[in-house]
């Protein structure tokens, strides 16, 4: 008779299974959302209404990335730094990219935002993600001095007898129109989109912040049926397509300006992940012979164990 199994042994088995399951979930869920650019921006306002914005972009990962998209709502060129499209984004802890923009806004509440997209290439996957950030106000800018026009040298004129005049009154400065103070417009938080190419699939993920709006994204592949991804505020959703050579997927959504097809890209180490070819020929024969010997030895040990079993009789 087999002894009853200990309940603690069963609990240990259940706990081990749960830990293995959680580890599997972590391995699947952790990859995509970790990769992201880290943009930030501050602006200062001069008394003449000119705004100077300073942008900085960092990296969340320990490997370099490439800036694949750089869009600002400030309608001037980037200057005085190394932040630009196609620039290399240093790994975390090894510096940031910076640049400035200067513009004189006429509206009272202009939108001062920067959208940055970056791309990471790892051996077994390629990740692309973008983030949008609004600049925050900082100190007051100093007005740049402008050269004053030179006045002609006065020529001497005949003097005349002074004419009595009224006592001078203090002159009043001309009235000036108030300069608009730029502030970031309040709008729903932007969702975060991630595209990940692995060896077997192309995955689109949307992380919708709690104060955002419901996002509905339609993804149409060049071969096969379209898929729809709807993500409510505070939720994260993803859709995957089986990886095939030449696969492209076109995104479409309300308010989405960039509808360029997104192509699946094969990571560098995909060939290394393929299973080895089955063994054939002489090697197969040796394996079969070894297996037969092991079976025979097991049968012999089983018979010997049965013969040596001790029996108690009355």
PDB file of N, CA and C in Angstrom, residues 201-239:
ATOM      1  N   UNK A 201       6.288  37.192 -35.027  1.00  0.00           N
ATOM      2  CA  UNK A 201       5.095  38.040 -35.140  1.00  0.00           C
ATOM      3  C   UNK A 201       5.444  39.521 -35.128  1.00  0.00           C
ATOM      4  N   UNK A 202       4.461  40.307 -35.574  1.00  0.00           N
ATOM      5  CA  UNK A 202       4.520  41.773 -35.531  1.00  0.00           C
ATOM      6  C   UNK A 202       3.402  42.222 -34.593  1.00  0.00           C
ATOM      7  N   UNK A 203       3.751  42.902 -33.497  1.00  0.00           N
ATOM      8  CA  UNK A 203       2.797  43.224 -32.444  1.00  0.00           C
ATOM      9  C   UNK A 203       2.641  44.737 -32.306  1.00  0.00           C
ATOM     10  N   UNK A 204       1.377  45.181 -32.204  1.00  0.00           N
ATOM     11  CA  UNK A 204       1.050  46.578 -31.958  1.00  0.00           C
ATOM     12  C   UNK A 204       0.425  46.676 -30.563  1.00  0.00           C
ATOM     13  N   UNK A 205       0.957  47.557 -29.726  1.00  0.00           N
ATOM     14  CA  UNK A 205       0.479  47.717 -28.357  1.00  0.00           C
ATOM     15  C   UNK A 205       0.128  49.177 -28.102  1.00  0.00           C
ATOM     16  N   UNK A 206      -1.002  49.402 -27.422  1.00  0.00           N
ATOM     17  CA  UNK A 206      -1.421  50.752 -27.038  1.00  0.00           C
ATOM     18  C   UNK A 206      -1.616  50.776 -25.527  1.00  0.00           C
ATOM     19  N   UNK A 207      -0.924  51.718 -24.867  1.00  0.00           N
ATOM     20  CA  UNK A 207      -1.114  51.971 -23.439  1.00  0.00           C
ATOM     21  C   UNK A 207      -1.880  53.284 -23.323  1.00  0.00           C
ATOM     22  N   UNK A 208      -3.106  53.202 -22.842  1.00  0.00           N
ATOM     23  CA  UNK A 208      -3.966  54.382 -22.754  1.00  0.00           C
ATOM     24  C   UNK A 208      -3.970  54.889 -21.318  1.00  0.00           C
ATOM     25  N   UNK A 209      -3.547  56.132 -21.067  1.00  0.00           N
ATOM     26  CA  UNK A 209      -3.538  56.648 -19.690  1.00  0.00           C
ATOM     27  C   UNK A 209      -4.945  56.783 -19.133  1.00  0.00           C
ATOM     28  N   UNK A 210      -5.034  56.845 -17.822  1.00  0.00           N
ATOM     29  CA  UNK A 210      -6.339  56.887 -17.159  1.00  0.00           C
ATOM     30  C   UNK A 210      -7.116  58.147 -17.510  1.00  0.00           C
ATOM     31  N   UNK A 211      -6.421  59.253 -17.808  1.00  0.00           N
ATOM     32  CA  UNK A 211      -7.117  60.493 -18.142  1.00  0.00           C
ATOM     33  C   UNK A 211      -7.203  60.717 -19.650  1.00  0.00           C
ATOM     34  N   UNK A 212      -7.050  59.654 -20.415  1.00  0.00           N
ATOM     35  CA  UNK A 212      -7.156  59.752 -21.866  1.00  0.00           C
ATOM     36  C   UNK A 212      -8.576  59.495 -22.346  1.00  0.00           C
ATOM     37  N   UNK A 213      -8.700  59.256 -23.641  1.00  0.00           N
ATOM     38  CA  UNK A 213      -9.980  58.918 -24.261  1.00  0.00           C
ATOM     39  C   UNK A 213      -9.879  57.552 -24.917  1.00  0.00           C
ATOM     40  N   UNK A 214     -11.003  56.908 -25.122  1.00  0.00           N
ATOM     41  CA  UNK A 214     -11.006  55.586 -25.751  1.00  0.00           C
ATOM     42  C   UNK A 214     -10.391  55.660 -27.148  1.00  0.00           C
ATOM     43  N   UNK A 215      -9.489  54.730 -27.432  1.00  0.00           N
ATOM     44  CA  UNK A 215      -8.785  54.690 -28.713  1.00  0.00           C
ATOM     45  C   UNK A 215      -9.256  53.466 -29.490  1.00  0.00           C
ATOM     46  N   UNK A 216      -9.604  53.678 -30.761  1.00  0.00           N
ATOM     47  CA  UNK A 216      -9.970  52.575 -31.650  1.00  0.00           C
ATOM     48  C   UNK A 216      -9.045  52.623 -32.859  1.00  0.00           C
ATOM     49  N   UNK A 217      -8.241  51.588 -33.014  1.00  0.00           N
ATOM     50  CA  UNK A 217      -7.246  51.525 -34.075  1.00  0.00           C
ATOM     51  C   UNK A 217      -7.551  50.351 -34.996  1.00  0.00           C
ATOM     52  N   UNK A 218      -7.598  50.633 -36.291  1.00  0.00           N
ATOM     53  CA  UNK A 218      -7.814  49.588 -37.290  1.00  0.00           C
ATOM     54  C   UNK A 218      -6.495  49.289 -37.977  1.00  0.00           C
ATOM     55  N   UNK A 219      -6.109  48.011 -37.997  1.00  0.00           N
ATOM     56  CA  UNK A 219      -4.836  47.588 -38.565  1.00  0.00           C
ATOM     57  C   UNK A 219      -5.112  46.666 -39.738  1.00  0.00           C
ATOM     58  N   UNK A 220      -4.673  47.075 -40.926  1.00  0.00           N
ATOM     59  CA  UNK A 220      -4.955  46.340 -42.156  1.00  0.00           C
ATOM     60  C   UNK A 220      -3.660  45.805 -42.754  1.00  0.00           C
ATOM     61  N   UNK A 221      -3.465  44.480 -42.770  1.00  0.00           N
ATOM     62  CA  UNK A 221      -2.252  43.924 -43.372  1.00  0.00           C
ATOM     63  C   UNK A 221      -2.367  43.876 -44.888  1.00  0.00           C
ATOM     64  N   UNK A 222      -1.237  43.768 -45.562  1.00  0.00           N
ATOM     65  CA  UNK A 222      -1.273  43.655 -47.024  1.00  0.00           C
ATOM     66  C   UNK A 222      -1.762  42.275 -47.469  1.00  0.00           C
ATOM     67  N   UNK A 223      -1.756  41.304 -46.557  1.00  0.00           N
ATOM     68  CA  UNK A 223      -2.313  39.981 -46.840  1.00  0.00           C
ATOM     69  C   UNK A 223      -3.086  39.524 -45.612  1.00  0.00           C
ATOM     70  N   UNK A 224      -4.344  39.154 -45.797  1.00  0.00           N
ATOM     71  CA  UNK A 224      -5.154  38.713 -44.670  1.00  0.00           C
ATOM     72  C   UNK A 224      -6.180  39.750 -44.262  1.00  0.00           C
ATOM     73  N   UNK A 225      -6.873  39.461 -43.174  1.00  0.00           N
ATOM     74  CA  UNK A 225      -7.967  40.299 -42.714  1.00  0.00           C
ATOM     75  C   UNK A 225      -7.483  41.375 -41.744  1.00  0.00           C
ATOM     76  N   UNK A 226      -8.193  42.502 -41.746  1.00  0.00           N
ATOM     77  CA  UNK A 226      -7.882  43.606 -40.849  1.00  0.00           C
ATOM     78  C   UNK A 226      -8.306  43.252 -39.421  1.00  0.00           C
ATOM     79  N   UNK A 227      -7.640  43.872 -38.447  1.00  0.00           N
ATOM     80  CA  UNK A 227      -7.968  43.684 -37.043  1.00  0.00           C
ATOM     81  C   UNK A 227      -8.205  45.047 -36.396  1.00  0.00           C
ATOM     82  N   UNK A 228      -9.124  45.078 -35.421  1.00  0.00           N
ATOM     83  CA  UNK A 228      -9.454  46.317 -34.724  1.00  0.00           C
ATOM     84  C   UNK A 228      -9.043  46.201 -33.264  1.00  0.00           C
ATOM     85  N   UNK A 229      -8.356  47.238 -32.781  1.00  0.00           N
ATOM     86  CA  UNK A 229      -7.903  47.279 -31.403  1.00  0.00           C
ATOM     87  C   UNK A 229      -8.561  48.472 -30.709  1.00  0.00           C
ATOM     88  N   UNK A 230      -9.373  48.207 -29.692  1.00  0.00           N
ATOM     89  CA  UNK A 230     -10.046  49.248 -28.918  1.00  0.00           C
ATOM     90  C   UNK A 230      -9.526  49.207 -27.487  1.00  0.00           C
ATOM     91  N   UNK A 231      -9.007  50.346 -27.023  1.00  0.00           N
ATOM     92  CA  UNK A 231      -8.410  50.420 -25.679  1.00  0.00           C
ATOM     93  C   UNK A 231      -9.064  51.568 -24.918  1.00  0.00           C
ATOM     94  N   UNK A 232      -9.665  51.243 -23.777  1.00  0.00           N
ATOM     95  CA  UNK A 232     -10.313  52.247 -22.941  1.00  0.00           C
ATOM     96  C   UNK A 232      -9.282  52.946 -22.047  1.00  0.00           C
ATOM     97  N   UNK A 233      -9.643  54.104 -21.478  1.00  0.00           N
ATOM     98  CA  UNK A 233      -8.715  54.795 -20.581  1.00  0.00           C
ATOM     99  C   UNK A 233      -8.275  53.910 -19.419  1.00  0.00           C
ATOM    100  N   UNK A 234      -6.974  53.953 -19.123  1.00  0.00           N
ATOM    101  CA  UNK A 234      -6.425  53.167 -18.036  1.00  0.00           C
ATOM    102  C   UNK A 234      -6.137  51.721 -18.392  1.00  0.00           C
ATOM    103  N   UNK A 235      -6.285  51.347 -19.668  1.00  0.00           N
ATOM    104  CA  UNK A 235      -6.067  49.963 -20.073  1.00  0.00           C
ATOM    105  C   UNK A 235      -4.964  49.882 -21.126  1.00  0.00           C
ATOM    106  N   UNK A 236      -4.478  48.651 -21.334  1.00  0.00           N
ATOM    107  CA  UNK A 236      -3.461  48.361 -22.344  1.00  0.00           C
ATOM    108  C   UNK A 236      -3.951  47.215 -23.204  1.00  0.00           C
ATOM    109  N   UNK A 237      -3.816  47.349 -24.516  1.00  0.00           N
ATOM    110  CA  UNK A 237      -4.240  46.291 -25.437  1.00  0.00           C
ATOM    111  C   UNK A 237      -3.221  46.099 -26.540  1.00  0.00           C
ATOM    112  N   UNK A 238      -3.233  44.921 -27.143  1.00  0.00           N
ATOM    113  CA  UNK A 238      -2.287  44.621 -28.216  1.00  0.00           C
ATOM    114  C   UNK A 238      -2.914  43.696 -29.234  1.00  0.00           C
ATOM    115  N   UNK A 239      -2.397  43.753 -30.455  1.00  0.00           N
ATOM    116  CA  UNK A 239      -2.821  42.907 -31.565  1.00  0.00           C
ATOM    117  C   UNK A 239      -1.569  42.427 -32.281  1.00  0.00           C
TER     118      UNK A 239
END
